[in-house]
XYZ file of C-alpha atoms in Angstrom:
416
model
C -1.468 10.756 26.126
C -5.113 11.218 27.572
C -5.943 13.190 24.274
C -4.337 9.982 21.734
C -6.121 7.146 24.085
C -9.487 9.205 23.745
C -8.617 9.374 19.624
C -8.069 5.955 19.752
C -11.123 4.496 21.285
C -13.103 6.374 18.316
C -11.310 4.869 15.840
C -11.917 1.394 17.630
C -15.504 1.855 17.134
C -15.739 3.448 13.708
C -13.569 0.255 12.584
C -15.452 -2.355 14.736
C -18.723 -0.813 12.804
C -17.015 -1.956 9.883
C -16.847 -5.438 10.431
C -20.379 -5.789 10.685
C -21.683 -8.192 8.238
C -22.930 -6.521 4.943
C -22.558 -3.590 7.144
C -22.468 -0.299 5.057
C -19.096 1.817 4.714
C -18.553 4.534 7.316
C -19.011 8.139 6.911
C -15.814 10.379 7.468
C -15.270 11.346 10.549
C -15.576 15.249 11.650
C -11.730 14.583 13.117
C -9.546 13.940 10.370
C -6.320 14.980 9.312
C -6.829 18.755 7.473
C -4.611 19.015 4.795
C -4.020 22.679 5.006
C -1.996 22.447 8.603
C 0.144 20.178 6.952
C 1.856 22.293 4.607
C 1.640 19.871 1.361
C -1.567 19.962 -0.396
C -3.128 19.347 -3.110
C -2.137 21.792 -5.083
C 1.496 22.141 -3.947
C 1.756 18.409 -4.469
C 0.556 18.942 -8.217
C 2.605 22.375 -8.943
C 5.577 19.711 -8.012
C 4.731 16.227 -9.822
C 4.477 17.900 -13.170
C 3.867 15.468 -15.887
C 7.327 15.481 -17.133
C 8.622 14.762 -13.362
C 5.998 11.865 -12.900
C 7.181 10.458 -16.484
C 11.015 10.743 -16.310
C 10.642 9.148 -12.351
C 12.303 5.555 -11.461
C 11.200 2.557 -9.155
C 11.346 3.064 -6.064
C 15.502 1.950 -5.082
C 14.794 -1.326 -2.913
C 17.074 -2.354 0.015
C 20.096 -4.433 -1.039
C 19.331 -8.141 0.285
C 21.531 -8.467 3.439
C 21.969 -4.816 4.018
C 20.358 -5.740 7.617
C 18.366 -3.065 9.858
C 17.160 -0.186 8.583
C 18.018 3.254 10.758
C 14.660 4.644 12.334
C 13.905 8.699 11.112
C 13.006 8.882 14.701
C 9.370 8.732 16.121
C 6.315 8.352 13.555
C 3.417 6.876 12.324
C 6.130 3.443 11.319
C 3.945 2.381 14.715
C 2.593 -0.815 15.739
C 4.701 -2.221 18.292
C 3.231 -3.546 21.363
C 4.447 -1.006 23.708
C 2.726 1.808 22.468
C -0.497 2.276 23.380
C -1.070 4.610 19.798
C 0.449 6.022 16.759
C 3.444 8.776 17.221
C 3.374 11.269 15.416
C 3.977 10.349 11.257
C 7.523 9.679 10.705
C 8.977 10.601 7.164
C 8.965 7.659 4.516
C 12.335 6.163 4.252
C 14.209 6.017 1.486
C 15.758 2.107 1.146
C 19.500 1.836 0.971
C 21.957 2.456 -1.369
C 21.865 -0.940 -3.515
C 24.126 -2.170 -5.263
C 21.589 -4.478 -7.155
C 17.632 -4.404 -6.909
C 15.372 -7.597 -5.883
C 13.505 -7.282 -8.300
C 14.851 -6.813 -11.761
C 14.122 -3.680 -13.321
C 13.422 -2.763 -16.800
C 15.693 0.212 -18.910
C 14.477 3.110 -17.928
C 12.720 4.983 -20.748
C 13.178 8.556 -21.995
C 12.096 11.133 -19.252
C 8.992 11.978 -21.532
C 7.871 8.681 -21.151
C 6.362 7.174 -18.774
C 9.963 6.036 -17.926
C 10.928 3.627 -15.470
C 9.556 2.731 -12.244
C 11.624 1.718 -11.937
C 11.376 -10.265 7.039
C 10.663 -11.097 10.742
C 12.276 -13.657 13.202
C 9.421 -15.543 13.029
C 7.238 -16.616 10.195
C 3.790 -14.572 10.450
C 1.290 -16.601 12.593
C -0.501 -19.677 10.312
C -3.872 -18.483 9.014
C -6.904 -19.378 10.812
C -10.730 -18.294 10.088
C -10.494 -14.938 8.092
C -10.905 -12.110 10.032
C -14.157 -9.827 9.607
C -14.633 -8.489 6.648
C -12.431 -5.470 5.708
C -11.551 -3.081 5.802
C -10.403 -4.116 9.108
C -9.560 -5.208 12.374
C -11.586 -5.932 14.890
C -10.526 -2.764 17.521
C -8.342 0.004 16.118
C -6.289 -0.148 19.731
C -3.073 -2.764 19.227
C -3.972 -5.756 21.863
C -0.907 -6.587 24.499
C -1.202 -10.169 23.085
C -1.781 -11.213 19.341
C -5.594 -10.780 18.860
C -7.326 -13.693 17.877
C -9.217 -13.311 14.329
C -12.854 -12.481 14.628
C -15.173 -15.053 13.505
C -15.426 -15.280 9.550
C -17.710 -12.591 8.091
C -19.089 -11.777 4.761
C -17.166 -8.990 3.632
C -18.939 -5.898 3.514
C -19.944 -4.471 -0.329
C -16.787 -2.008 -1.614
C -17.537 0.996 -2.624
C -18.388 1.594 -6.070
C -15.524 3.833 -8.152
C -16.675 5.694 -10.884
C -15.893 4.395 -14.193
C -13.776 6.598 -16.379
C -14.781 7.919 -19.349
C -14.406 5.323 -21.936
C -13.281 2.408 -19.938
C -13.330 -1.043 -20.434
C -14.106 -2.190 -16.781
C -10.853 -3.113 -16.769
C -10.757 -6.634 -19.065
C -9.425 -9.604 -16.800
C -6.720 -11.535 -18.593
C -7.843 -14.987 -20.227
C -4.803 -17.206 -19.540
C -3.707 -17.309 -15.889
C -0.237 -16.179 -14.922
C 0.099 -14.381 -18.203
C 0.110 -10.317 -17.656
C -1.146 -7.875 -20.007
C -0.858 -3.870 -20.300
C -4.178 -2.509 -19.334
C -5.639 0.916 -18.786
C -5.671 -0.001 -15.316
C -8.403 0.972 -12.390
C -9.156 3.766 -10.105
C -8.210 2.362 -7.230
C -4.631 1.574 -8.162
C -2.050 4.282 -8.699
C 1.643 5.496 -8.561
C 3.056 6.504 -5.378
C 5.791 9.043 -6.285
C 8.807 10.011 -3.784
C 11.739 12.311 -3.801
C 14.416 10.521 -2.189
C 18.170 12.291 -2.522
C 17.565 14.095 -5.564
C 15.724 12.016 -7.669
C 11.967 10.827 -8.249
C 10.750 7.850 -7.751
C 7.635 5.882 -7.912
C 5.857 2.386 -6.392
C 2.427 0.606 -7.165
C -0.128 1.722 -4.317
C -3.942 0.927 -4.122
C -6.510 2.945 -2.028
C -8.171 0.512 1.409
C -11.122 1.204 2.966
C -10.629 3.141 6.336
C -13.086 4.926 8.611
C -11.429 8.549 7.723
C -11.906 7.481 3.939
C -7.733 8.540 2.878
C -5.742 5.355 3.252
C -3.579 4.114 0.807
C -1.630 0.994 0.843
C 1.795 0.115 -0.183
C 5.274 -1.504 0.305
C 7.053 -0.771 3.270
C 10.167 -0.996 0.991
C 8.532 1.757 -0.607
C 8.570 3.736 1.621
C 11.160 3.396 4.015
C 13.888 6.306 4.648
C 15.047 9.148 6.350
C 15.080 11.348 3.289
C 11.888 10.282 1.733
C 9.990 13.357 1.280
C 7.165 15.103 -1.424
C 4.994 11.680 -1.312
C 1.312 11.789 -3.530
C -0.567 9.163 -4.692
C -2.408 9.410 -8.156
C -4.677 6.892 -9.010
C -5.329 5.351 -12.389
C -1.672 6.779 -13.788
C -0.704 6.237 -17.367
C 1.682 8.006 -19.454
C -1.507 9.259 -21.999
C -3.576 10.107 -19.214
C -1.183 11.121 -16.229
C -3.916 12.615 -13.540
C -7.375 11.136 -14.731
C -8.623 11.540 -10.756
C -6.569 14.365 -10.046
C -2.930 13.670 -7.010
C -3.694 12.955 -3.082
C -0.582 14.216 -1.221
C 0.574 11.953 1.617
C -0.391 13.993 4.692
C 2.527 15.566 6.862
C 2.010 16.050 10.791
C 3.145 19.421 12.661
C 7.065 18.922 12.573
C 6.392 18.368 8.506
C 7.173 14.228 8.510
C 4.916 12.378 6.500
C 2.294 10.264 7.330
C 3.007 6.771 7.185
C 2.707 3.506 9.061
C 5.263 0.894 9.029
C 5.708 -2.237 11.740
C 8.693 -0.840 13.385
C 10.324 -3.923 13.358
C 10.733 -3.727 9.439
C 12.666 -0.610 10.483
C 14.605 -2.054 13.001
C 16.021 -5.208 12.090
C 15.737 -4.616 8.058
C 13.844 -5.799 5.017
C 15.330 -8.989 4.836
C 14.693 -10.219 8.612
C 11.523 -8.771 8.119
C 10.537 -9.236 5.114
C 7.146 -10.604 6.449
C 6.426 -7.017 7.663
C 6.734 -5.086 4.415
C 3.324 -3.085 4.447
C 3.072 0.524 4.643
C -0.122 2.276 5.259
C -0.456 6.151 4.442
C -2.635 9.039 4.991
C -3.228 11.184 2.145
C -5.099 14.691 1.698
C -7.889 15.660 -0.269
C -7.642 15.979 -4.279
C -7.912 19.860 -5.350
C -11.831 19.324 -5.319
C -11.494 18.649 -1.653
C -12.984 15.298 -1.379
C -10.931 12.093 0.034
C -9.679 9.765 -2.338
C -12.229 7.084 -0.745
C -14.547 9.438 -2.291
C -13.799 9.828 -5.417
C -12.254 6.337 -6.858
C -13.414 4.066 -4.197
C -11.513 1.140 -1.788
C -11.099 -1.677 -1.488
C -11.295 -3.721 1.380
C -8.772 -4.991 4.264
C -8.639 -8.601 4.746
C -6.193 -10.547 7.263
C -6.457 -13.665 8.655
C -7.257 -15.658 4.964
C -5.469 -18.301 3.760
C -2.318 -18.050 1.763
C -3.834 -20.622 -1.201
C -5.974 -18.109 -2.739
C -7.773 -19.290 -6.147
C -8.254 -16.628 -8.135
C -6.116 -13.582 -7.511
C -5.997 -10.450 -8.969
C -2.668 -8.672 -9.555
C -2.169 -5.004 -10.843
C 1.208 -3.251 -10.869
C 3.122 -0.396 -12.501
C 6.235 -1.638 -14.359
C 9.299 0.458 -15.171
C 9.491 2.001 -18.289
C 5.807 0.843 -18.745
C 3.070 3.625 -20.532
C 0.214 1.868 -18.517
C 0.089 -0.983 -15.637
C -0.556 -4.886 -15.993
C -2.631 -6.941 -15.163
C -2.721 -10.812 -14.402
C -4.864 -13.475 -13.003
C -3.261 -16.554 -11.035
C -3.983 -18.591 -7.946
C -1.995 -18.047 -4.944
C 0.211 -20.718 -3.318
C 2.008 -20.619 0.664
C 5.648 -20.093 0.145
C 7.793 -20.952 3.235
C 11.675 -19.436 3.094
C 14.420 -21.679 3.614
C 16.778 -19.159 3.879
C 17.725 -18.013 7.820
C 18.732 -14.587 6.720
C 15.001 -14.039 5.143
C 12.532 -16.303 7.348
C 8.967 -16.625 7.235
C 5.730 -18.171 4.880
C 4.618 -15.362 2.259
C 1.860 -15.329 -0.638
C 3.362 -16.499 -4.263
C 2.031 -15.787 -7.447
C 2.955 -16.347 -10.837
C 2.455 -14.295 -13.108
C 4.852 -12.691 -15.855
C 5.989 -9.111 -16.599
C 6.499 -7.488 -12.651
C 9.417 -5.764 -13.027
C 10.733 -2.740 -10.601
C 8.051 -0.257 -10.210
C 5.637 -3.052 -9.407
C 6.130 -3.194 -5.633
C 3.380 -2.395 -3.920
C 0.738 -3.799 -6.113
C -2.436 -5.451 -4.733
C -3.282 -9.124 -4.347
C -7.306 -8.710 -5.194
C -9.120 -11.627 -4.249
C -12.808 -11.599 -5.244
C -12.480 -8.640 -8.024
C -15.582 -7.096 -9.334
C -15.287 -6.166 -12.494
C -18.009 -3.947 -11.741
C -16.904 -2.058 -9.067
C -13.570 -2.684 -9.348
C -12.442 -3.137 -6.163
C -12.135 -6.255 -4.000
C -10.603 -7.700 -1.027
C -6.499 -6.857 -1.082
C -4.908 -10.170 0.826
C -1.214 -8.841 -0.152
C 1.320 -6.413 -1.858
C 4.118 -7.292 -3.929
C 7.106 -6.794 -1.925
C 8.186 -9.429 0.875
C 10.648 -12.292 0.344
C 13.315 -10.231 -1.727
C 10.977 -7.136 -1.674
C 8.499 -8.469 -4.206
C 11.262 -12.051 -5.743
C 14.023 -12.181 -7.586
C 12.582 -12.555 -10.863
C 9.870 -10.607 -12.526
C 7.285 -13.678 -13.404
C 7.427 -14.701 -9.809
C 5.283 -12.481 -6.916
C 5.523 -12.471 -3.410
C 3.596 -10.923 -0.449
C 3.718 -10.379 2.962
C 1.381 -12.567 4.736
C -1.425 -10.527 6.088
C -2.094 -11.877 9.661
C -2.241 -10.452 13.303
C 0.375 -8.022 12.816
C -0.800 -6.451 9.821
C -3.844 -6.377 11.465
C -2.373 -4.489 14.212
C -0.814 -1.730 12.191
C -3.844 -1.259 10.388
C -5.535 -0.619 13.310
C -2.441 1.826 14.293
C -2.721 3.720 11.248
C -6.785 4.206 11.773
C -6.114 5.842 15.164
C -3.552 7.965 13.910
C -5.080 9.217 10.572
C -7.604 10.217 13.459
C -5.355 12.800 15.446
C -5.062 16.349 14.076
């Protein structure tokens, strides 16, 4: 305990240094996470997603709506909870139930050479007041006994640059709002690809700025199971160009669970009851050339406490049976749920073509189309996991509790 409380207040001032305005992004830490004690690197994690696995794998299965609370894998990183004073130990990604019908509609899946297929709490999420600092994060990487207050509005510190692929486009912005095109998509989006049972499976994930410089950020949905296991992220996937930044594997602690942080209320009392909790950070390892993923494609940056009407949005998900991911531009609006089973106020966007596979995807608000990165506000997942349809988007709200398991997952990507 002495050992995690001394791990923590490190991370509370390596994140606190990055809420200083137009402060610069932090160097890596000497203490994180070494991939080789975890026994999934780099180079297991790409012996295993071949291409043809990556290609032939489905969206993510997403919790049937009603199925109700979601069995804990036992302790793990699924920490934020007020009562514990840091992370536990990583707890394996779970795998979402059996469903008998996804949220979100799904496309066909495609032949396995193809890219194939991709395939909320008692309370609604505190109202938005000033934005907190600038991300990529909370004020103190320690949770608070009582809901933190935001920090006085920042301006957001400058993202890291990514390094432009070889031939790209800088990523062209779509001209008509709400309308979502295929694009060759940006380094700081990816798959996330899980075995769960005996298939593979993949979600939309997006690298976010952290002091250790290997957070990724994704659906709880996503990620939530007992037998969710073999979990890398690789940015910039498309089916003609399937590693262009090489595979991060999702970190596994000493009794081999994976790495990820998940409120563990979304675990507890389910994805619909909690639906405003469905966020899952991860820690991954270093790409075969041993740098972080921070590194090498860049973040972008953390941001709770905003408003829900955003006016320019940026959304960027992988779509089943989809060769490369889309792309649309849309205003956000505040959607509050009517339905008991589901309560809470969550981001909504519109914006066509986000089919299963798409979960996960980043809410971008002021995207440089120079960098390419901005300030992620949201996820698709949520009400319904993500909506009902696939031209409607919905996202957690990212307030005090989000806030909290950010800091959570800081501290923990901290601990050896």
């Amino acid at each position: 305990m002495r050992r995690l409380l001394t791990v923590v207040t490190a991370a509370a001032a390596a994140a606190a240094a990055l809420m200083l305005p137009g402060g610069a992004l932090p160097v890596a830490p000497a203490e994180r996470a070494e991939a080789a004690s975890e026994r999934w690197s780099a180079r297991e994690a790409t012996a295993f997603w071949t291409e043809d696995r990556m290609a032939s794998a489905l969206p993510v299965t997403e919790p049937e709506p009603g199925s109700g609370a979601v069995p804990a894998s036992g302790p793990g990183p699924a920490a934020a909870g007020p009562a514990s004073p840091g992370p536990s130990p990583a707890t394996a990604p779970s795998q979402a139930a059996d469903p008998a019908s996804p949220a979100r509609p799904e496309a066909p899946p495609a032949p396995a050479s193809p890219d194939a297929a991709v395939p909320a709490p008692d309370a609604a999420v505190p109202a938005p007041e000033a934005p907190d600092a600038a991300v990529p994060g909370p004020a103190s990487a320690t949770p608070a006994p009582a809901a933190p207050a935001p920090a006085p509005p920042t301006e957001p510190a400058v993202p890291v640059p990514a390094p432009a692929p070889s031939g790209s486009d800088k990523a062209a912005v779509p001209a008509t709002n709400g309308v979502g095109q295929d694009f060759d998509g940006i380094p700081v989006v990816g798959r996330m690809f899980v075995m769960q049972g005996g298939g593979a499976y993949f979600c939309t994930a997006s690298v976010v700025s952290s002091p250790s410089r290997d957070m990724v950020l994704s659906a709880a949905h996503c990620l939530l199971g007992t037998d969710t296991r073999q979990v890398a992220f690789v940015p910039q996937y498309t089916r003609a160009k399937p590693r262009p930044y090489g595979l991060f594997p999702v970190l596994r602690d000493a009794a081999g669970r994976s790495k990820v942080w998940i409120a563990p209320r979304y675990r507890t009392d389910g994805p619909d009851r909690a639906a405003t909790l469905d966020v899952a950070f991860a820690q991954v390892g270093p790409g075969s050339d041993g740098l972080p993923v921070e590194d090498v494609v860049g973040g972008n940056r953390l941001v709770t406490g905003a408003t829900f009407n955003h006016p320019k949005v940026t959304l960027i998900g992988h779509p089943a049976a989809a060769a490369r991911p889309r792309v649309c531009v849309n205003k956000t609006t505040k959607f509050t749920s009517g339905d008991p089973k589901s309560p809470g106020s969550f981001l909504r966007i519109d914006c066509t073509g986000y089919p299963g596979g798409t979960s996960g995807g980043p809410f971008l608000a002021r995207y440089d189309a120079q960098t390419m990165t901005g300030d992620v506000v949201g996820v698709i997942g949520g009400w319904k996991t993500g909506g009902p349809t696939a031209d409607t988007s919905y996202s957690s709200y990212f307030g005090a509790e989000i806030r909290k398991l950010y800091q959570t997952a800081v501290a923990g990507a901290l601990v050896r």
